Tab-separated table of C-alpha atoms (C1' of nucleotides) in Angstrom:
chain	number	residue	atom	x	y	z
X	197	MET	CA	-147.774	-32.720	61.177
X	198	ASN	CA	-146.045	-35.341	63.287
X	199	LYS	CA	-142.396	-35.474	62.472
X	200	ILE	CA	-140.544	-38.678	61.671
X	201	PHE	CA	-136.783	-39.000	62.018
X	202	ALA	CA	-134.682	-41.998	61.082
X	203	LEU	CA	-131.127	-42.390	62.305
X	204	VAL	CA	-128.899	-44.512	60.104
X	205	ASP	CA	-125.731	-45.631	61.851
X	206	CYS	CA	-122.976	-47.796	60.367
X	207	ASN	CA	-122.041	-50.835	62.441
X	208	SER	CA	-118.462	-50.772	63.803
X	209	PHE	CA	-117.765	-48.396	60.954
X	210	TYR	CA	-113.951	-48.353	60.755
X	211	CYS	CA	-113.790	-52.124	61.185
X	212	SER	CA	-116.453	-52.621	58.512
X	213	CYS	CA	-114.354	-50.489	56.122
X	214	GLU	CA	-111.310	-52.677	56.746
X	215	ARG	CA	-113.412	-55.792	56.190
X	216	LEU	CA	-114.543	-54.553	52.772
X	217	PHE	CA	-111.154	-55.396	51.316
X	218	ARG	CA	-110.557	-58.390	53.538
X	219	PRO	CA	-113.532	-60.701	53.100
X	220	ASP	CA	-111.567	-63.339	54.993
X	221	LEU	CA	-112.221	-61.287	58.134
X	222	ARG	CA	-115.981	-61.771	58.067
X	223	ASN	CA	-117.143	-63.214	61.421
X	224	HIS	CA	-113.614	-62.695	62.669
X	225	PRO	CA	-112.707	-60.217	65.458
X	226	VAL	CA	-111.423	-56.905	64.041
X	227	GLY	CA	-110.227	-53.744	65.796
X	228	VAL	CA	-109.030	-50.330	64.618
X	229	LEU	CA	-106.599	-48.250	66.675
X	230	SER	CA	-106.269	-44.516	67.232
X	231	ASN	CA	-103.244	-42.548	66.055
X	232	ASN	CA	-99.889	-43.915	67.181
X	233	ASP	CA	-101.631	-47.285	67.457
X	234	GLY	CA	-102.660	-46.206	70.937
X	235	CYS	CA	-106.240	-47.197	71.761
X	236	PHE	CA	-109.116	-49.111	70.217
X	237	VAL	CA	-111.517	-46.709	68.529
X	238	SER	CA	-113.608	-49.273	66.660
X	239	ARG	CA	-114.408	-52.895	67.499
X	240	THR	CA	-116.531	-55.541	65.857
X	241	ASN	CA	-118.993	-57.527	67.980
X	242	GLU	CA	-116.571	-60.459	67.980
X	243	LEU	CA	-113.926	-58.229	69.568
X	244	LYS	CA	-116.390	-56.751	72.074
X	245	LYS	CA	-117.226	-60.292	73.162
X	246	LEU	CA	-113.554	-60.880	73.942
X	247	GLY	CA	-113.889	-58.147	76.559
X	248	VAL	CA	-111.916	-55.378	74.889
X	249	PRO	CA	-113.538	-52.076	75.923
X	250	MET	CA	-113.862	-48.949	73.772
X	251	GLY	CA	-110.804	-46.718	74.139
X	252	ALA	CA	-108.730	-49.467	75.729
X	253	PRO	CA	-104.943	-49.139	75.226
X	254	TYR	CA	-103.759	-51.705	72.707
X	255	PHE	CA	-100.660	-52.761	74.655
X	256	GLN	CA	-102.847	-53.838	77.583
X	257	TYR	CA	-104.885	-56.168	75.375
X	258	LYS	CA	-102.230	-57.282	72.933
X	259	LYS	CA	-101.942	-60.739	74.474
X	260	ILE	CA	-105.684	-61.366	74.202
X	261	CYS	CA	-105.608	-60.122	70.622
X	262	ASP	CA	-102.666	-62.342	69.670
X	263	LYS	CA	-104.242	-65.363	71.307
X	264	ASN	CA	-107.548	-64.887	69.494
X	265	LYS	CA	-105.947	-63.860	66.191
X	266	VAL	CA	-107.674	-60.474	66.230
X	267	ALA	CA	-107.079	-58.466	63.047
X	268	VAL	CA	-105.817	-55.128	64.385
X	269	PHE	CA	-105.413	-52.094	62.101
X	270	SER	CA	-103.956	-48.611	62.411
X	271	ALA	CA	-106.547	-45.978	61.549
X	272	ASN	CA	-106.795	-45.288	57.819
X	273	PHE	CA	-108.912	-42.138	57.793
X	274	ALA	CA	-108.545	-41.485	54.073
X	275	LEU	CA	-110.273	-44.823	53.448
X	276	TYR	CA	-113.023	-44.226	56.021
X	277	THR	CA	-113.865	-40.768	54.664
X	278	ASN	CA	-114.101	-42.149	51.162
X	279	ILE	CA	-116.430	-44.995	52.186
X	280	SER	CA	-118.470	-42.593	54.323
X	281	ASP	CA	-119.100	-40.410	51.257
X	282	ARG	CA	-120.381	-43.448	49.393
X	283	VAL	CA	-122.777	-44.353	52.215
X	284	MET	CA	-124.108	-40.789	52.419
X	285	ASN	CA	-124.565	-40.563	48.652
X	286	THR	CA	-126.633	-43.741	48.747
X	287	LEU	CA	-128.796	-42.330	51.537
X	288	PHE	CA	-129.345	-39.133	49.554
X	289	GLN	CA	-131.190	-41.223	46.990
X	290	PHE	CA	-133.964	-41.788	49.524
X	291	THR	CA	-134.479	-38.220	50.728
X	292	PRO	CA	-132.803	-34.854	50.243
X	293	SER	CA	-133.696	-34.000	53.855
X	294	LEU	CA	-130.602	-35.578	55.281
X	295	GLU	CA	-128.159	-34.460	57.925
X	296	VAL	CA	-124.705	-36.011	57.872
X	297	TYR	CA	-124.208	-36.078	61.613
X	298	SER	CA	-120.815	-37.771	61.720
X	299	VAL	CA	-118.579	-39.936	59.573
X	300	ASP	CA	-120.810	-42.968	60.247
X	301	GLU	CA	-124.229	-41.489	61.066
X	302	ALA	CA	-126.990	-39.607	59.298
X	303	PHE	CA	-130.433	-38.363	60.296
X	304	LEU	CA	-133.144	-38.651	57.649
X	305	ASP	CA	-136.344	-36.627	57.812
X	306	LEU	CA	-139.056	-39.058	56.723
X	307	THR	CA	-141.974	-36.828	57.737
X	308	GLY	CA	-144.984	-37.487	55.515
X	309	PHE	CA	-144.081	-41.094	54.722
X	310	ASP	CA	-146.753	-43.722	55.334
X	311	GLU	CA	-146.274	-44.804	58.944
X	312	LYS	CA	-147.668	-48.263	58.275
X	313	THR	CA	-144.926	-49.123	55.823
X	314	ILE	CA	-142.092	-47.028	57.206
X	315	VAL	CA	-140.296	-49.919	58.888
X	316	ASP	CA	-140.324	-51.880	55.625
X	317	TYR	CA	-139.067	-48.805	53.838
X	318	CYS	CA	-136.161	-48.567	56.287
X	319	TYR	CA	-135.317	-52.241	55.720
X	320	HIS	CA	-135.161	-51.335	52.048
X	321	ILE	CA	-132.808	-48.418	52.817
X	322	LYS	CA	-130.634	-50.706	54.914
X	323	GLU	CA	-130.398	-53.355	52.225
X	324	THR	CA	-129.622	-50.780	49.538
X	325	VAL	CA	-126.776	-49.244	51.550
X	326	GLU	CA	-125.333	-52.677	52.188
X	327	ARG	CA	-125.606	-53.672	48.546
X	328	HIS	CA	-124.101	-50.431	47.222
X	329	THR	CA	-121.299	-49.993	49.734
X	330	GLY	CA	-120.845	-53.250	51.627
X	331	ILE	CA	-121.298	-51.456	54.942
X	332	PRO	CA	-123.862	-52.877	57.400
X	333	VAL	CA	-126.112	-50.297	59.087
X	334	GLY	CA	-128.754	-50.093	61.792
X	335	ILE	CA	-131.770	-47.776	61.610
X	336	GLY	CA	-133.855	-46.262	64.419
X	337	ILE	CA	-137.131	-44.438	63.810
X	338	GLY	CA	-138.824	-41.926	66.145
X	339	ARG	CA	-140.668	-38.608	66.318
X	340	THR	CA	-137.580	-36.731	67.515
X	341	LYS	CA	-133.847	-37.082	67.057
X	342	VAL	CA	-133.351	-38.257	70.643
X	343	LEU	CA	-136.010	-40.943	70.150
X	344	ALA	CA	-134.513	-42.012	66.820
X	345	LYS	CA	-131.214	-42.437	68.691
X	346	VAL	CA	-132.925	-44.564	71.329
X	347	ALA	CA	-134.557	-46.715	68.636
X	348	ASN	CA	-131.259	-47.043	66.788
X	349	LYS	CA	-129.465	-48.323	69.857
X	350	ILE	CA	-132.159	-50.953	70.354
X	351	ALA	CA	-131.995	-51.930	66.674
X	352	LYS	CA	-128.263	-52.576	66.977
X	353	LYS	CA	-128.342	-54.368	70.316
X	354	ASN	CA	-131.402	-56.534	69.836
X	355	GLU	CA	-130.929	-59.196	67.162
X	356	LYS	CA	-134.679	-59.769	66.849
X	357	THR	CA	-135.063	-56.338	65.231
X	358	LYS	CA	-132.817	-57.369	62.312
X	359	GLY	CA	-131.316	-53.904	62.350
X	360	VAL	CA	-134.420	-51.691	62.192
X	361	PHE	CA	-136.554	-50.511	65.114
X	362	SER	CA	-139.316	-47.927	65.402
X	363	VAL	CA	-140.732	-46.160	68.453
X	364	LEU	CA	-143.493	-44.396	66.533
X	365	GLU	CA	-146.121	-46.645	68.141
X	366	LYS	CA	-146.964	-45.826	71.760
X	367	GLU	CA	-146.497	-49.399	72.910
X	368	GLN	CA	-142.948	-49.712	71.569
X	369	LEU	CA	-142.089	-46.233	72.792
X	370	ASN	CA	-143.187	-46.937	76.354
X	371	TRP	CA	-141.419	-50.279	76.385
X	372	ALA	CA	-138.236	-48.706	75.042
X	373	LEU	CA	-138.158	-45.798	77.484
X	374	LYS	CA	-138.943	-48.062	80.433
X	375	ASN	CA	-135.926	-50.219	79.678
X	376	PHE	CA	-133.493	-47.559	78.453
X	377	ASP	CA	-130.813	-46.466	80.920
X	378	ILE	CA	-130.553	-42.732	81.490
X	379	GLN	CA	-126.803	-42.584	80.777
X	380	ASP	CA	-127.374	-44.083	77.330
X	381	ILE	CA	-129.527	-41.179	76.171
X	382	TRP	CA	-127.931	-38.968	73.556
X	383	GLY	CA	-126.717	-35.805	75.300
X	384	ILE	CA	-126.661	-37.216	78.826
X	385	GLY	CA	-123.083	-37.903	79.775
X	386	LYS	CA	-121.457	-39.434	82.821
X	387	LYS	CA	-121.723	-36.367	85.064
X	388	SER	CA	-125.335	-35.641	84.236
X	389	ALA	CA	-126.306	-39.288	84.707
X	390	ILE	CA	-124.927	-39.232	88.252
X	391	LYS	CA	-126.884	-36.063	89.038
X	392	MET	CA	-130.024	-37.497	87.464
X	393	LYS	CA	-129.820	-40.685	89.491
X	394	ALA	CA	-129.602	-38.576	92.643
X	395	LEU	CA	-132.983	-37.155	91.619
X	396	GLY	CA	-134.386	-40.655	91.196
X	397	ILE	CA	-134.125	-40.609	87.415
X	398	HIS	CA	-132.717	-43.980	86.357
X	399	LYS	CA	-134.511	-44.820	83.110
X	400	ALA	CA	-135.486	-42.694	80.118
X	401	CYS	CA	-139.152	-42.791	81.155
X	402	ASP	CA	-138.249	-41.284	84.564
X	403	LEU	CA	-136.852	-38.204	82.847
X	404	ARG	CA	-139.824	-38.002	80.494
X	405	ASP	CA	-142.248	-38.114	83.441
X	406	PHE	CA	-140.253	-35.860	85.794
X	407	LYS	CA	-142.629	-33.072	86.723
X	408	ASN	CA	-140.272	-30.337	87.944
X	409	GLU	CA	-139.129	-28.951	84.587
X	410	LEU	CA	-137.579	-25.892	86.201
X	411	LEU	CA	-135.211	-28.077	88.198
X	412	ILE	CA	-134.193	-29.976	85.053
X	413	GLN	CA	-133.491	-26.675	83.302
X	414	LYS	CA	-131.476	-25.395	86.249
X	415	GLN	CA	-129.360	-28.503	86.801
X	416	PHE	CA	-128.931	-29.668	83.208
X	417	THR	CA	-129.201	-26.390	81.271
X	418	LYS	CA	-131.644	-25.790	78.497
X	419	ILE	CA	-130.196	-28.759	76.609
X	420	GLY	CA	-131.350	-31.046	79.423
X	421	ARG	CA	-134.835	-29.548	79.189
X	422	MET	CA	-134.873	-30.044	75.436
X	423	ILE	CA	-133.877	-33.696	75.824
X	424	GLN	CA	-136.777	-34.115	78.248
X	425	ASP	CA	-139.172	-32.640	75.691
X	426	GLU	CA	-137.729	-34.806	72.918
X	427	LEU	CA	-138.526	-37.876	75.041
X	428	ARG	CA	-142.095	-36.516	75.157
X	429	GLU	CA	-142.150	-36.545	71.351
X	430	ILE	CA	-141.787	-32.767	71.133
X	431	SER	CA	-139.073	-32.112	68.535
X	432	CYS	CA	-136.523	-29.534	69.745
X	433	PHE	CA	-133.466	-30.421	67.661
X	434	PRO	CA	-134.229	-29.724	64.006
X	435	LEU	CA	-132.580	-31.421	61.073
X	436	ASN	CA	-129.553	-29.439	59.864
X	437	ASN	CA	-129.479	-29.947	56.123
X	438	GLU	CA	-126.317	-28.085	55.297
X	439	THR	CA	-122.914	-28.651	56.833
X	440	PRO	CA	-121.954	-25.454	58.631
X	441	LYS	CA	-118.424	-24.112	58.391
X	442	LYS	CA	-116.141	-24.989	61.289
X	443	LYS	CA	-115.807	-22.299	63.950
X	444	GLU	CA	-112.477	-23.643	65.048
X	445	ILE	CA	-110.022	-26.012	63.435
X	446	ILE	CA	-107.748	-28.138	65.562
X	447	CYS	CA	-104.797	-30.285	64.624
X	448	SER	CA	-103.385	-32.208	67.532
X	449	ARG	CA	-101.209	-35.320	67.653
X	450	SER	CA	-99.213	-37.331	70.126
X	451	PHE	CA	-95.641	-37.969	69.051
X	452	GLY	CA	-94.374	-41.369	67.981
X	453	ALA	CA	-91.301	-40.817	70.169
X	454	PRO	CA	-90.623	-38.363	73.008
X	455	VAL	CA	-89.435	-34.916	71.971
X	456	PHE	CA	-86.976	-32.794	73.964
X	457	ASP	CA	-85.731	-30.094	71.619
X	458	LEU	CA	-87.358	-26.928	70.362
X	459	TYR	CA	-86.306	-27.733	66.814
X	460	SER	CA	-88.450	-30.903	66.621
X	461	LEU	CA	-91.351	-29.200	68.349
X	462	ARG	CA	-91.186	-26.409	65.794
X	463	GLU	CA	-91.247	-28.942	62.999
X	464	SER	CA	-94.317	-30.673	64.422
X	465	VAL	CA	-96.100	-27.371	65.064
X	466	ALA	CA	-95.377	-26.345	61.462
X	467	CYS	CA	-96.857	-29.616	60.193
X	468	TYR	CA	-99.986	-29.327	62.328
X	469	ALA	CA	-100.414	-25.670	61.353
X	470	SER	CA	-100.125	-26.649	57.665
X	471	LEU	CA	-102.829	-29.295	58.029
X	472	ALA	CA	-105.121	-26.880	59.866
X	473	CYS	CA	-104.554	-24.197	57.197
X	474	GLU	CA	-105.442	-26.668	54.475
X	475	LYS	CA	-108.774	-27.348	56.164
X	476	LEU	CA	-109.287	-23.621	56.693
X	477	ARG	CA	-108.798	-22.859	52.997
X	478	LYS	CA	-110.927	-25.815	51.963
X	479	GLN	CA	-113.947	-24.261	53.637
X	480	GLU	CA	-112.947	-20.866	52.163
X	481	SER	CA	-112.249	-19.202	55.486
X	482	VAL	CA	-109.603	-17.093	57.171
X	483	CYS	CA	-108.760	-16.792	60.853
X	484	THR	CA	-107.380	-14.235	63.294
X	485	GLU	CA	-106.428	-16.338	66.266
X	486	ILE	CA	-103.799	-19.065	66.577
X	487	GLU	CA	-103.331	-21.152	69.691
X	488	VAL	CA	-100.443	-23.518	70.366
X	489	TYR	CA	-100.437	-26.119	73.120
X	490	ILE	CA	-97.710	-28.502	74.227
X	491	GLN	CA	-97.786	-31.179	76.871
X	492	THR	CA	-95.749	-33.941	78.494
X	493	ASN	CA	-96.887	-37.558	78.834
X	494	PRO	CA	-99.388	-37.734	81.734
X	495	PHE	CA	-98.933	-41.507	82.003
X	496	LYS	CA	-95.220	-41.238	82.576
X	497	GLU	CA	-93.613	-40.478	85.894
X	498	THR	CA	-91.568	-37.511	84.747
X	499	VAL	CA	-91.845	-33.763	85.237
X	500	GLN	CA	-95.320	-32.782	84.050
X	501	TYR	CA	-95.920	-29.665	82.037
X	502	ALA	CA	-98.788	-28.460	79.865
X	503	ARG	CA	-99.198	-24.973	78.547
X	504	ALA	CA	-101.168	-23.153	75.881
X	505	ASP	CA	-100.914	-19.641	74.581
X	506	LYS	CA	-102.325	-17.754	71.647
X	507	VAL	CA	-101.809	-14.822	69.370
X	508	ARG	CA	-104.338	-12.477	67.786
X	509	LEU	CA	-103.579	-11.298	64.252
X	510	SER	CA	-104.246	-7.766	63.071
X	511	SER	CA	-105.547	-9.066	59.749
X	512	PRO	CA	-107.212	-12.381	58.904
X	513	THR	CA	-105.268	-14.954	56.902
X	514	SER	CA	-105.212	-18.537	55.705
X	515	ASP	CA	-101.601	-18.350	54.517
X	516	THR	CA	-99.678	-21.334	55.849
X	517	ARG	CA	-96.387	-19.416	55.964
X	518	LYS	CA	-97.783	-16.575	58.074
X	519	ILE	CA	-99.608	-18.906	60.417
X	520	ILE	CA	-96.523	-21.056	60.985
X	521	ARG	CA	-94.511	-17.914	61.745
X	522	GLU	CA	-97.047	-16.769	64.328
X	523	ALA	CA	-97.424	-20.265	65.801
X	524	TRP	CA	-93.666	-20.441	66.295
X	525	THR	CA	-93.544	-17.176	68.229
X	526	VAL	CA	-96.211	-18.603	70.545
X	527	LEU	CA	-94.322	-21.888	70.841
X	528	ASP	CA	-91.109	-20.068	71.752
X	529	ARG	CA	-92.981	-18.328	74.587
X	530	ILE	CA	-94.296	-21.535	76.165
X	531	PHE	CA	-91.360	-23.861	75.501
X	532	ILE	CA	-89.236	-24.894	78.474
X	533	ASN	CA	-85.935	-26.626	77.927
X	534	GLY	CA	-85.133	-30.031	79.401
X	535	ILE	CA	-88.655	-31.474	79.420
X	536	GLU	CA	-89.891	-34.579	77.629
X	537	TYR	CA	-92.809	-33.566	75.384
X	538	LYS	CA	-95.445	-35.979	74.116
X	539	LYS	CA	-97.992	-33.912	72.271
X	540	ALA	CA	-98.544	-30.645	70.461
X	541	MET	CA	-101.642	-28.895	69.193
X	542	VAL	CA	-102.421	-26.014	66.863
X	543	LYS	CA	-105.859	-24.414	66.949
X	544	LEU	CA	-107.184	-21.831	64.510
X	545	SER	CA	-110.153	-19.783	65.710
X	546	HIS	CA	-112.021	-16.515	65.182
X	547	ILE	CA	-112.764	-17.917	61.761
X	548	GLN	CA	-114.467	-15.761	59.140
X	549	ASP	CA	-115.529	-16.111	55.548
X	550	ALA	CA	-112.600	-15.478	53.205
X	551	LYS	CA	-114.697	-13.339	50.874
X	552	GLU	CA	-116.493	-11.230	53.434
X	553	HIS	CA	-113.844	-10.525	56.029
X	554	GLN	CA	-112.819	-7.045	57.076
X	555	VAL	CA	-109.520	-5.954	55.553
X	556	SER	CA	-107.167	-4.387	58.063
X	557	LEU	CA	-106.089	-0.786	57.455
X	558	PHE	CA	-102.633	-1.255	58.940
X	559	GLY	CA	-102.204	-4.986	59.090
X	560	ASP	CA	-100.313	-7.346	56.914
X	561	ASN	CA	-103.170	-8.313	54.573
X	562	ASP	CA	-102.850	-11.297	52.243
X	563	THR	CA	-101.968	-10.084	48.753
X	564	LEU	CA	-103.446	-11.595	45.620
X	565	LYS	CA	-100.079	-13.212	45.060
X	566	ASP	CA	-100.136	-14.862	48.515
X	567	ILE	CA	-103.637	-16.185	47.896
X	568	ALA	CA	-102.728	-17.517	44.456
X	569	LEU	CA	-99.677	-19.272	45.876
X	570	MET	CA	-101.743	-21.091	48.500
X	571	GLN	CA	-104.343	-22.043	45.904
X	572	THR	CA	-101.637	-23.489	43.684
X	573	LEU	CA	-100.217	-25.448	46.605
X	574	ASP	CA	-103.647	-26.930	47.372
X	575	ARG	CA	-104.263	-27.767	43.724
X	576	ILE	CA	-100.961	-29.583	43.309
X	577	ASN	CA	-101.484	-31.574	46.502
X	578	ALA	CA	-105.034	-32.472	45.512
X	579	ARG	CA	-103.824	-33.809	42.180
X	580	GLU	CA	-100.432	-35.276	42.978
X	581	GLY	CA	-101.009	-36.517	46.488
X	582	HIS	CA	-100.976	-35.198	50.022
X	583	GLU	CA	-97.863	-33.183	50.995
X	584	MET	CA	-96.416	-33.362	47.499
X	585	VAL	CA	-95.549	-29.688	48.016
X	586	LYS	CA	-95.138	-28.301	51.494
X	587	VAL	CA	-93.505	-25.557	53.497
X	588	ALA	CA	-89.880	-26.384	54.314
X	589	ALA	CA	-90.498	-25.623	58.006
X	590	CYS	CA	-92.357	-28.947	58.242
X	591	GLY	CA	-89.119	-30.844	57.616
X	592	THR	CA	-88.333	-33.129	54.747
X	593	ASN	CA	-87.986	-36.535	56.356
X	594	LYS	CA	-90.344	-38.393	58.584
X	595	ALA	CA	-88.724	-37.509	61.892
X	596	ALA	CA	-88.868	-39.613	65.045
X	597	TRP	CA	-91.769	-37.579	66.451
X	598	TYR	CA	-93.947	-38.536	63.509
X	599	MET	CA	-96.814	-40.772	64.584
X	600	LYS	CA	-96.499	-44.514	64.442
X	601	GLN	CA	-98.887	-46.450	62.237
X	602	VAL	CA	-97.410	-49.892	61.990
X	603	LEU	CA	-100.622	-51.752	61.228
X	604	LYS	CA	-102.066	-49.566	58.495
X	605	SER	CA	-104.018	-51.126	55.660
X	606	PRO	CA	-103.182	-50.029	52.094
X	607	ARG	CA	-104.835	-46.931	50.600
X	608	TYR	CA	-107.164	-49.151	48.562
X	609	VAL	CA	-109.303	-46.341	47.224
X	610	THR	CA	-107.154	-43.222	47.576
X	611	GLY	CA	-103.764	-44.173	46.145
X	612	TRP	CA	-103.190	-45.621	42.694
X	613	SER	CA	-100.097	-47.481	43.833
X	614	GLU	CA	-102.012	-49.322	46.542
X	615	ILE	CA	-105.189	-50.102	44.682
X	616	PHE	CA	-106.854	-53.440	45.386
X	617	LYS	CA	-105.488	-56.234	43.165
X	618	ILE	CA	-107.352	-59.329	42.065
X	619	MET	CA	-105.136	-62.242	41.113
X	620	CYS	CA	-106.415	-64.748	38.576
M	98	DT	C1'	-91.587	-49.712	75.470
M	99	DC	C1'	-96.797	-48.688	74.402
M	100	DT	C1'	-102.550	-44.838	76.942
M	101	DG	C1'	-106.554	-40.624	70.469
M	102	DG	C1'	-108.347	-36.628	67.965
M	103	DG	C1'	-111.675	-33.115	66.593
M	104	DG	C1'	-115.571	-30.732	67.349
M	105	DT	C1'	-120.023	-28.038	69.554
M	106	DC	C1'	-122.811	-25.699	72.906
M	107	DC	C1'	-123.868	-23.603	77.436
M	108	DT	C1'	-123.055	-20.832	81.498
M	109	DA	C1'	-120.854	-17.941	84.831
M	110	DG	C1'	-118.371	-14.175	85.535
M	111	DG	C1'	-115.402	-10.350	84.275
M	112	DA	C1'	-114.713	-6.131	81.512
M	113	DC	C1'	-116.631	-2.345	79.814
M	114	DC	C1'	-119.992	1.184	78.562
M	115	DC	C1'	-123.456	4.770	79.358
A	57	DT	C1'	-126.354	1.890	107.678
A	58	DC	C1'	-126.165	3.485	103.074
A	59	DT	C1'	-121.965	3.209	98.492
A	60	DG	C1'	-126.042	2.770	90.985
A	61	DG	C1'	-127.861	-0.091	87.597
A	62	DG	C1'	-128.499	-2.267	83.470
A	63	DG	C1'	-126.904	-3.899	79.292
A	64	DT	C1'	-123.600	-6.195	76.038
A	65	DC	C1'	-119.672	-8.630	74.757
A	66	DC	C1'	-116.101	-11.842	75.498
A	67	DT	C1'	-113.720	-15.756	77.464
A	68	DA	C1'	-112.627	-19.811	80.207
A	69	DG	C1'	-114.088	-23.960	81.544
A	70	DG	C1'	-117.289	-27.721	81.743
A	71	DA	C1'	-119.920	-31.193	79.530
A	72	DC	C1'	-121.006	-33.707	75.808
A	73	DC	C1'	-120.639	-36.036	71.200
A	74	DC	C1'	-118.474	-39.369	67.639
DNA sequence: TCTGGGGTCCTAGGACCC
DNA sequence: TCTGGGGTCCTAGGACCC
């Protein structure tokens, strides 16, 4: 049977979340910044029209923003995750064959639905999501995931579509692929686009019709070949119903202020390790490899230094205390005195299932007591609030290195003290 | 003054084994 | 001049995504 995929994508997702609680910002330019209020990571159409590019540093565009009264927010990920869950739950009402692809995107398998009415059905999905959550979405429909992505992009860009576009019909498909730039195809990045253009492939249809498949495979790996087939309506990327466990967990942050001393670096590494461990335990896993990375500010004209190193554990663990201890020994190895550091990272890898992992004969295995302690810690923090209880190594006060978030909106839906108030 | 964070997959090439 | 060969596993690095 011919497959049918729909890609539902939230419009300017982070900005739309901020607008939910600020109806006064409708039709008003809104932007959301990355950690440390560094770069724009989400922009509404009004902001895009002002010429602020994706990923642009805020300080370079602050004047334009001030002049045009742009509402600029620090990222509030707790809010976005919460709203994302609501959107996904609404979508689940339409089909159980759903893949949550990212915080603001989901693929729906609509195979078997009546093709004549499918566009109307997707308008219905769109309206329902908007009514239930307040988040505007665009929907693209195609026989493969790559084609659904193409259709989605057209739905969002082209106002005539009113947010839904299908390339199931040959005519629309050919029109779309003829006008779709190669670098905009899902999975074709900057480097590949340059190489493709050298082969005379400029539009999506050029790749679809390119006869030398072997060359595509050789230059763009098997993924490139699969993308070519997907453009030919041959589905190569199946829908992944269940969310797989992470194979590596990274916690990495730039500092709010430069860091020189080992003591502060240790504190930050302890904090990042704690966060990573929390995620590790949440997916009921343990790990045996810990990597630590530190780096100076590449934009600053000072001595540059970046170094990573790792340690392999003899027995798997998810115990925050053990992992901090190991991370610190790595940090001590790579730390050089007298340098201005800007960023640190902790990465947990070689992740295994907590229940099925091999117990080490000689290693320092987690005891039942250790496991119970970590579970208690997670339970208290889940109930009483994030970091209510933490390892002392993380420090007690918000130190200077802690990231800056000056423009953060209140925790409308995740903190009782900041809940949305209606004045009468 | 101020420039993000967190993932996945693929391939080439080295190490190692018989 | 010729210097074994084939297989597996692992890792680093590149490319890509949101």
